[in-house]
């Protein structure tokens, strides 16, 4: 068994959520830390965009927009449970690189979904699309993402540094059809799945099932805790320098000069 830290946070705003995830990644990269599973939600609907994504197409709709440090495409965060895993690179159960981490994490999520009667499975390939929908994470699945009846239910993205990686993702419980179609166009909801369409399980109950499945899959002994003082201070720095700024969230990331630059792997 390996000791893990479990952080269960209240629903928060997008800027705070992303700053917390980045602070965990940076702290794990700088010094030896136990792996961390963080589970949280979003206080009100918001959009996150991928690290190099141009946010111009989602800015006009009036929702808060925050840029992730992970890749991928735009996500509307609303009725969901978000997971975040930060862990050392090159160690079990994540010793097999990017795809190995995606696979190990998705297996646990799939098993948790099956526990509530949702017949989930891996995506084995990648689809690309045309038109406005292609800017949406849930337009098409990538390899090892979680599908139900061929439709994407979990969208995940990753960032790897020299000594640690972050993977976070949205497990969808419900969909506001009007909101999704207003931003991403008609037909986007038909490509998505969500837990509420298959099960009446409450988010908190599923969260507990998910923790159990992560514990089994990772041979993890979870100890519930919070960000430590260094991580809280770093989170506050990141909010001020990045996540509360238009320069980071709304502009082309290539023009952003990061005062707290990450050291890539």
CSV table of C-alpha atoms in Angstrom, one decimal:
chain,number,residue,atom,x,y,z
A,1,UNK,CA,0.0,0.0,0.0
A,2,UNK,CA,1.1,3.5,-0.8
A,3,UNK,CA,0.1,6.6,1.2
A,4,UNK,CA,-1.9,9.1,-0.8
A,5,UNK,CA,-3.4,12.4,0.3
A,6,UNK,CA,-7.1,12.9,-0.4
A,7,UNK,CA,-8.4,16.5,-0.7
A,8,UNK,CA,-12.2,17.0,-0.9
A,9,UNK,CA,-12.9,20.6,-1.6
A,10,UNK,CA,-16.1,22.6,-1.7
A,11,UNK,CA,-17.4,23.8,-5.0
A,12,UNK,CA,-15.3,26.8,-6.0
A,13,UNK,CA,-14.8,29.4,-8.8
A,14,UNK,CA,-12.8,28.4,-11.9
A,15,UNK,CA,-9.8,30.6,-11.1
A,16,UNK,CA,-9.5,29.1,-7.6
A,17,UNK,CA,-9.9,25.6,-8.9
A,18,UNK,CA,-7.2,25.9,-11.5
A,19,UNK,CA,-4.8,27.7,-9.2
A,20,UNK,CA,-5.2,24.9,-6.6
A,21,UNK,CA,-4.5,22.2,-9.2
A,22,UNK,CA,-1.4,24.1,-10.5
A,23,UNK,CA,-0.1,24.6,-6.9
A,24,UNK,CA,-0.3,20.9,-6.3
A,25,UNK,CA,1.6,20.1,-9.5
A,26,UNK,CA,4.3,22.7,-8.8
A,27,UNK,CA,4.7,21.5,-5.2
A,28,UNK,CA,5.0,17.9,-6.3
A,29,UNK,CA,7.6,18.7,-8.9
A,30,UNK,CA,9.8,20.7,-6.5
A,31,UNK,CA,9.9,18.2,-3.7
A,32,UNK,CA,9.0,14.7,-2.8
A,33,UNK,CA,5.3,14.6,-2.1
A,34,UNK,CA,2.8,11.8,-1.6
A,35,UNK,CA,0.5,11.5,-4.6
A,36,UNK,CA,-2.7,13.5,-4.2
A,37,UNK,CA,-6.3,12.9,-5.3
A,38,UNK,CA,-8.4,16.1,-5.2
A,39,UNK,CA,-12.1,16.1,-5.8
A,40,UNK,CA,-14.1,19.2,-6.3
A,41,UNK,CA,-16.9,21.0,-8.1
A,42,UNK,CA,-17.7,24.4,-9.7
A,43,UNK,CA,-19.6,27.0,-7.8
A,44,UNK,CA,-21.4,28.3,-11.0
A,45,UNK,CA,-21.1,27.5,-14.7
A,46,UNK,CA,-17.8,28.4,-16.2
A,47,UNK,CA,-15.6,27.5,-19.2
A,48,UNK,CA,-12.1,26.3,-19.1
A,49,UNK,CA,-9.9,26.3,-22.2
A,50,UNK,CA,-6.8,24.2,-23.0
A,51,UNK,CA,-3.3,25.6,-22.5
A,52,UNK,CA,-2.7,26.6,-26.1
A,53,UNK,CA,-6.4,27.1,-27.2
A,54,UNK,CA,-7.5,30.4,-28.6
A,55,UNK,CA,-10.4,31.4,-26.3
A,56,UNK,CA,-11.9,34.0,-28.7
A,57,UNK,CA,-14.9,31.7,-29.7
A,58,UNK,CA,-16.1,31.2,-26.1
A,59,UNK,CA,-15.5,34.7,-24.7
A,60,UNK,CA,-18.6,36.4,-26.1
A,61,UNK,CA,-21.1,34.2,-24.2
A,62,UNK,CA,-20.8,35.8,-20.7
A,63,UNK,CA,-19.5,32.9,-18.7
A,64,UNK,CA,-16.3,33.1,-16.7
A,65,UNK,CA,-13.4,31.8,-18.8
A,66,UNK,CA,-10.3,30.3,-17.2
A,67,UNK,CA,-7.2,28.8,-19.0
A,68,UNK,CA,-5.9,25.5,-17.8
A,69,UNK,CA,-2.3,24.6,-17.7
A,70,UNK,CA,-3.3,21.2,-19.2
A,71,UNK,CA,-4.0,20.6,-22.9
A,72,UNK,CA,-7.2,19.8,-24.7
A,73,UNK,CA,-10.2,21.8,-25.7
A,74,UNK,CA,-12.9,23.9,-24.1
A,75,UNK,CA,-15.2,22.5,-21.3
A,76,UNK,CA,-18.3,23.9,-19.8
A,77,UNK,CA,-18.1,23.1,-16.1
A,78,UNK,CA,-21.5,22.9,-14.5
A,79,UNK,CA,-23.1,19.8,-13.2
A,80,UNK,CA,-20.0,17.6,-12.7
A,81,UNK,CA,-17.5,16.1,-10.3
A,82,UNK,CA,-14.0,17.1,-11.1
A,83,UNK,CA,-11.0,14.9,-10.2
A,84,UNK,CA,-7.4,16.0,-10.0
A,85,UNK,CA,-4.4,13.7,-9.6
A,86,UNK,CA,-0.9,14.9,-9.0
A,87,UNK,CA,1.8,12.3,-8.6
A,88,UNK,CA,5.5,11.6,-9.3
A,89,UNK,CA,6.4,10.6,-12.8
A,90,UNK,CA,8.0,7.3,-13.5
A,91,UNK,CA,6.5,5.5,-10.5
A,92,UNK,CA,3.8,2.9,-10.3
A,93,UNK,CA,1.0,3.0,-11.1
A,94,UNK,CA,2.0,5.7,-13.5
A,95,UNK,CA,5.4,4.4,-14.7
A,96,UNK,CA,4.3,4.0,-18.4
A,97,UNK,CA,4.1,7.6,-19.4
A,98,UNK,CA,1.2,9.7,-20.6
A,99,UNK,CA,-1.0,6.9,-22.0
A,100,UNK,CA,-0.2,4.7,-19.1
A,101,UNK,CA,-1.5,7.3,-16.7
A,102,UNK,CA,-4.6,7.9,-18.7
A,103,UNK,CA,-5.3,4.2,-18.8
A,104,UNK,CA,-4.7,3.6,-15.1
A,105,UNK,CA,-6.9,6.5,-14.1
A,106,UNK,CA,-9.7,5.6,-16.6
A,107,UNK,CA,-9.9,2.0,-15.4
A,108,UNK,CA,-10.7,3.2,-11.9
A,109,UNK,CA,-13.4,5.6,-13.2
A,110,UNK,CA,-14.9,3.0,-15.4
A,111,UNK,CA,-15.1,0.5,-12.5
A,112,UNK,CA,-16.8,3.2,-10.3
A,113,UNK,CA,-19.3,3.8,-13.1
A,114,UNK,CA,-20.0,0.1,-13.4
A,115,UNK,CA,-20.7,0.0,-9.6
A,116,UNK,CA,-23.7,2.3,-10.2
A,117,UNK,CA,-24.9,0.4,-13.2
A,118,UNK,CA,-23.4,2.6,-15.9
A,119,UNK,CA,-21.8,0.4,-18.7
A,120,UNK,CA,-18.7,2.5,-19.4
A,121,UNK,CA,-15.7,1.6,-21.6
A,122,UNK,CA,-12.5,3.0,-23.0
A,123,UNK,CA,-12.2,5.0,-26.2
A,124,UNK,CA,-9.8,3.2,-28.5
A,125,UNK,CA,-9.1,6.0,-30.9
A,126,UNK,CA,-9.5,9.7,-31.8
A,127,UNK,CA,-12.2,11.4,-33.9
A,128,UNK,CA,-11.7,14.9,-35.3
A,129,UNK,CA,-14.6,17.2,-36.3
A,130,UNK,CA,-15.3,20.2,-38.4
A,131,UNK,CA,-17.0,23.4,-37.4
A,132,UNK,CA,-17.5,25.2,-34.1
A,133,UNK,CA,-18.1,21.9,-32.2
A,134,UNK,CA,-14.5,20.9,-32.7
A,135,UNK,CA,-13.5,23.6,-30.1
A,136,UNK,CA,-15.3,21.5,-27.4
A,137,UNK,CA,-13.6,18.8,-25.4
A,138,UNK,CA,-16.7,16.6,-25.5
A,139,UNK,CA,-17.0,16.8,-29.3
A,140,UNK,CA,-14.8,13.8,-29.7
A,141,UNK,CA,-13.0,11.3,-27.4
A,142,UNK,CA,-9.3,10.7,-27.3
A,143,UNK,CA,-7.6,7.4,-26.5
A,144,UNK,CA,-8.4,6.0,-23.1
A,145,UNK,CA,-11.1,8.5,-22.3
A,146,UNK,CA,-14.4,7.1,-20.9
A,147,UNK,CA,-17.4,6.5,-23.1
A,148,UNK,CA,-20.9,5.2,-22.5
A,149,UNK,CA,-22.6,3.9,-25.6
A,150,UNK,CA,-19.9,5.5,-27.7
A,151,UNK,CA,-20.4,8.9,-26.2
A,152,UNK,CA,-18.0,10.8,-24.0
A,153,UNK,CA,-18.9,11.0,-20.3
A,154,UNK,CA,-15.4,12.0,-18.9
A,155,UNK,CA,-13.1,14.5,-20.4
A,156,UNK,CA,-9.5,14.6,-19.1
A,157,UNK,CA,-6.3,16.5,-19.8
A,158,UNK,CA,-2.7,16.3,-18.5
A,159,UNK,CA,0.5,18.3,-17.9
A,160,UNK,CA,3.9,16.7,-17.2
A,161,UNK,CA,6.9,18.4,-15.6
A,162,UNK,CA,10.3,17.0,-14.8
A,163,UNK,CA,9.4,15.2,-11.6
A,164,UNK,CA,5.6,15.2,-11.5
A,165,UNK,CA,2.4,15.2,-13.5
A,166,UNK,CA,-1.1,16.6,-13.2
A,167,UNK,CA,-4.2,15.0,-14.7
A,168,UNK,CA,-7.6,16.4,-14.1
A,169,UNK,CA,-11.0,15.8,-15.7
A,170,UNK,CA,-14.7,16.4,-15.6
A,171,UNK,CA,-17.1,13.6,-14.8
A,172,UNK,CA,-20.5,14.8,-16.1
A,173,UNK,CA,-23.6,14.4,-14.0
A,174,UNK,CA,-26.0,16.5,-16.1
A,175,UNK,CA,-26.1,18.8,-19.2
A,176,UNK,CA,-27.7,22.2,-19.8
A,177,UNK,CA,-28.6,21.6,-23.4
A,178,UNK,CA,-29.4,25.2,-24.2
A,179,UNK,CA,-26.1,26.4,-22.8
A,180,UNK,CA,-24.0,23.8,-24.6
A,181,UNK,CA,-25.7,24.4,-27.9
A,182,UNK,CA,-25.5,28.2,-27.6
A,183,UNK,CA,-21.8,28.0,-27.2
A,184,UNK,CA,-20.7,25.0,-29.2
A,185,UNK,CA,-23.6,24.6,-31.7
A,186,UNK,CA,-26.4,22.2,-32.4
A,187,UNK,CA,-25.6,18.5,-32.1
A,188,UNK,CA,-22.9,18.8,-29.4
A,189,UNK,CA,-25.2,17.2,-26.7
A,190,UNK,CA,-25.8,14.2,-28.9
A,191,UNK,CA,-22.1,13.4,-28.7
A,192,UNK,CA,-22.1,13.5,-24.9
A,193,UNK,CA,-23.2,11.2,-22.1
A,194,UNK,CA,-23.8,12.0,-18.4
A,195,UNK,CA,-24.4,10.0,-15.3
A,196,UNK,CA,-27.9,11.4,-14.7
A,197,UNK,CA,-29.0,9.8,-18.0
A,198,UNK,CA,-28.2,6.3,-16.7
A,199,UNK,CA,-28.3,6.5,-12.8
A,200,UNK,CA,-29.9,8.5,-10.1
A,201,UNK,CA,-26.9,8.3,-7.8
A,202,UNK,CA,-26.1,11.6,-6.0
A,203,UNK,CA,-22.7,13.2,-6.7
A,204,UNK,CA,-21.5,12.8,-3.1
A,205,UNK,CA,-22.4,9.1,-3.1
A,206,UNK,CA,-20.6,8.6,-6.4
A,207,UNK,CA,-17.6,10.5,-5.1
A,208,UNK,CA,-17.2,8.0,-2.2
A,209,UNK,CA,-17.5,5.1,-4.7
A,210,UNK,CA,-14.8,6.7,-6.9
A,211,UNK,CA,-12.4,7.1,-3.9
A,212,UNK,CA,-12.9,3.4,-3.1
A,213,UNK,CA,-12.1,2.4,-6.7
A,214,UNK,CA,-9.0,4.7,-6.9
A,215,UNK,CA,-7.8,3.1,-3.6
A,216,UNK,CA,-8.2,-0.4,-5.0
A,217,UNK,CA,-6.7,0.5,-8.4
A,218,UNK,CA,-3.7,2.3,-7.1
A,219,UNK,CA,-3.3,0.2,-3.9
A,220,UNK,CA,-3.6,3.6,-2.1
A,221,UNK,CA,-4.1,4.3,1.6
A,222,UNK,CA,-5.9,7.6,1.4
A,223,UNK,CA,-5.4,10.2,4.2
A,224,UNK,CA,-7.8,13.1,4.1
A,225,UNK,CA,-6.0,16.4,4.3
A,226,UNK,CA,-5.8,19.9,2.8
A,227,UNK,CA,-3.3,22.0,0.9
A,228,UNK,CA,-0.3,22.6,3.2
A,229,UNK,CA,0.9,26.2,3.9
A,230,UNK,CA,3.4,26.2,1.1
A,231,UNK,CA,0.8,25.1,-1.4
A,232,UNK,CA,-1.8,27.6,-0.1
A,233,UNK,CA,0.8,30.4,-0.5
A,234,UNK,CA,1.7,29.2,-4.0
A,235,UNK,CA,-2.0,29.1,-4.9
A,236,UNK,CA,-2.4,32.7,-3.8
A,237,UNK,CA,0.6,33.7,-5.9
A,238,UNK,CA,-0.8,31.9,-8.9
A,239,UNK,CA,-4.2,33.6,-8.5
A,240,UNK,CA,-2.6,37.0,-8.5
A,241,UNK,CA,-0.1,36.3,-11.3
A,242,UNK,CA,-2.2,34.2,-13.6
A,243,UNK,CA,-5.7,33.1,-12.9
A,244,UNK,CA,-7.3,36.4,-12.0
A,245,UNK,CA,-5.7,38.1,-15.1
A,246,UNK,CA,-7.1,38.6,-18.6
A,247,UNK,CA,-3.6,38.2,-19.9
A,248,UNK,CA,-3.6,34.6,-18.9
A,249,UNK,CA,-7.2,33.7,-19.4
A,250,UNK,CA,-8.3,35.6,-22.5
A,251,UNK,CA,-5.2,36.2,-24.6
A,252,UNK,CA,-3.0,34.0,-26.7
A,253,UNK,CA,-0.9,32.0,-24.3
A,254,UNK,CA,2.2,32.5,-26.5
A,255,UNK,CA,2.1,36.2,-25.6
A,256,UNK,CA,1.8,35.6,-21.9
A,257,UNK,CA,5.0,36.1,-19.9
A,258,UNK,CA,4.7,33.8,-17.0
A,259,UNK,CA,6.4,35.3,-13.9
A,260,UNK,CA,6.3,31.8,-12.3
A,261,UNK,CA,7.4,29.9,-15.4
A,262,UNK,CA,7.0,26.1,-15.2
A,263,UNK,CA,10.0,23.8,-15.9
A,264,UNK,CA,8.9,21.4,-18.5
A,265,UNK,CA,9.9,17.8,-18.6
